[in-house]
Amino acid sequence: HCPRPGQWYSTPEGYVLRISLVDRECQKVVCEPLGRNYRVNMPLIAFRSGKNMKHLGGAA
């Protein structure tokens, strides 16, 4: 299962991230932390494992 733009995830540290872009070629995900004005790049594998990132909802 793969993250998609518009979905929300929480990290083990308790941050909430909104997916804004999934780059399958580069195997990276661009996310926006909730309430912040910047974006972070994360490896796609972090979302695929299912242990690290929890899907909170958003676009199905």
PDB file of C-alpha atoms in Angstrom:
ATOM      1  CA  HIS A   1       0.000   0.000   0.000  1.00  0.00           C
ATOM      2  CA  CYS A   2       1.336   3.328  -1.078  1.00  0.00           C
ATOM      3  CA  PRO A   3       0.715   6.840   0.206  1.00  0.00           C
ATOM      4  CA  ARG A   4      -1.211   9.165  -2.087  1.00  0.00           C
ATOM      5  CA  PRO A   5      -1.464  12.958  -2.224  1.00  0.00           C
ATOM      6  CA  GLY A   6      -4.071  14.318   0.170  1.00  0.00           C
ATOM      7  CA  GLN A   7      -3.645  11.565   2.738  1.00  0.00           C
ATOM      8  CA  TRP A   8      -2.632  12.249   6.326  1.00  0.00           C
ATOM      9  CA  TYR A   9      -0.074  10.250   8.273  1.00  0.00           C
ATOM     10  CA  SER A  10       1.297  10.430  11.787  1.00  0.00           C
ATOM     11  CA  THR A  11       4.922   9.710  12.617  1.00  0.00           C
ATOM     12  CA  PRO A  12       6.233   7.786  15.637  1.00  0.00           C
ATOM     13  CA  GLU A  13       7.240  11.141  17.154  1.00  0.00           C
ATOM     14  CA  GLY A  14       3.646  12.352  16.972  1.00  0.00           C
ATOM     15  CA  TYR A  15       3.913  14.707  14.016  1.00  0.00           C
ATOM     16  CA  VAL A  16       1.049  14.853  11.537  1.00  0.00           C
ATOM     17  CA  LEU A  17       1.997  15.053   7.875  1.00  0.00           C
ATOM     18  CA  ARG A  18      -0.082  15.660   4.773  1.00  0.00           C
ATOM     19  CA  ILE A  19       1.156  13.970   1.621  1.00  0.00           C
ATOM     20  CA  SER A  20       1.568  16.493  -1.178  1.00  0.00           C
ATOM     21  CA  LEU A  21       3.563  14.491  -3.710  1.00  0.00           C
ATOM     22  CA  VAL A  22       4.650  10.915  -4.238  1.00  0.00           C
ATOM     23  CA  ASP A  23       7.668  10.472  -6.510  1.00  0.00           C
ATOM     24  CA  ARG A  24       7.864   6.793  -7.367  1.00  0.00           C
ATOM     25  CA  GLU A  25      10.911   7.210  -9.595  1.00  0.00           C
ATOM     26  CA  CYS A  26      12.980   8.802  -6.836  1.00  0.00           C
ATOM     27  CA  GLN A  27      11.260   6.658  -4.180  1.00  0.00           C
ATOM     28  CA  LYS A  28      10.451   9.706  -2.089  1.00  0.00           C
ATOM     29  CA  VAL A  29       7.394  11.345  -0.597  1.00  0.00           C
ATOM     30  CA  VAL A  30       6.965  15.086  -0.140  1.00  0.00           C
ATOM     31  CA  CYS A  31       4.918  15.933   2.967  1.00  0.00           C
ATOM     32  CA  GLU A  32       3.689  19.056   4.704  1.00  0.00           C
ATOM     33  CA  PRO A  33       3.748  18.967   8.504  1.00  0.00           C
ATOM     34  CA  LEU A  34       0.403  20.101   9.959  1.00  0.00           C
ATOM     35  CA  GLY A  35       0.337  23.832  10.694  1.00  0.00           C
ATOM     36  CA  ARG A  36       3.777  24.421   9.191  1.00  0.00           C
ATOM     37  CA  ASN A  37       4.770  26.374   6.130  1.00  0.00           C
ATOM     38  CA  TYR A  38       7.410  24.058   4.734  1.00  0.00           C
ATOM     39  CA  ARG A  39       7.695  20.643   3.149  1.00  0.00           C
ATOM     40  CA  VAL A  40       9.826  17.666   4.003  1.00  0.00           C
ATOM     41  CA  ASN A  41      11.061  14.826   1.822  1.00  0.00           C
ATOM     42  CA  MET A  42      10.803  11.329   3.218  1.00  0.00           C
ATOM     43  CA  PRO A  43      11.796   7.978   1.751  1.00  0.00           C
ATOM     44  CA  LEU A  44       8.889   6.017   0.323  1.00  0.00           C
ATOM     45  CA  ILE A  45      10.042   2.922   2.209  1.00  0.00           C
ATOM     46  CA  ALA A  46       9.151   4.646   5.499  1.00  0.00           C
ATOM     47  CA  PHE A  47       5.487   4.585   4.468  1.00  0.00           C
ATOM     48  CA  ARG A  48       5.569   1.112   2.985  1.00  0.00           C
ATOM     49  CA  SER A  49       6.747  -0.667   6.128  1.00  0.00           C
ATOM     50  CA  GLY A  50       3.582   0.306   7.997  1.00  0.00           C
ATOM     51  CA  LYS A  51       5.339   0.316  11.361  1.00  0.00           C
ATOM     52  CA  ASN A  52       6.604   3.880  11.246  1.00  0.00           C
ATOM     53  CA  MET A  53       3.837   5.900   9.661  1.00  0.00           C
ATOM     54  CA  LYS A  54       0.165   5.581  10.577  1.00  0.00           C
ATOM     55  CA  HIS A  55      -2.460   6.482   8.001  1.00  0.00           C
ATOM     56  CA  LEU A  56      -4.957   8.877   9.567  1.00  0.00           C
ATOM     57  CA  GLY A  57      -7.326   9.367   6.651  1.00  0.00           C
ATOM     58  CA  GLY A  58      -7.815  11.882   3.885  1.00  0.00           C
ATOM     59  CA  ALA A  59      -8.062  10.981   0.213  1.00  0.00           C
ATOM     60  CA  ALA A  60      -8.666   7.274  -0.195  1.00  0.00           C
TER      61      ALA A  60
END
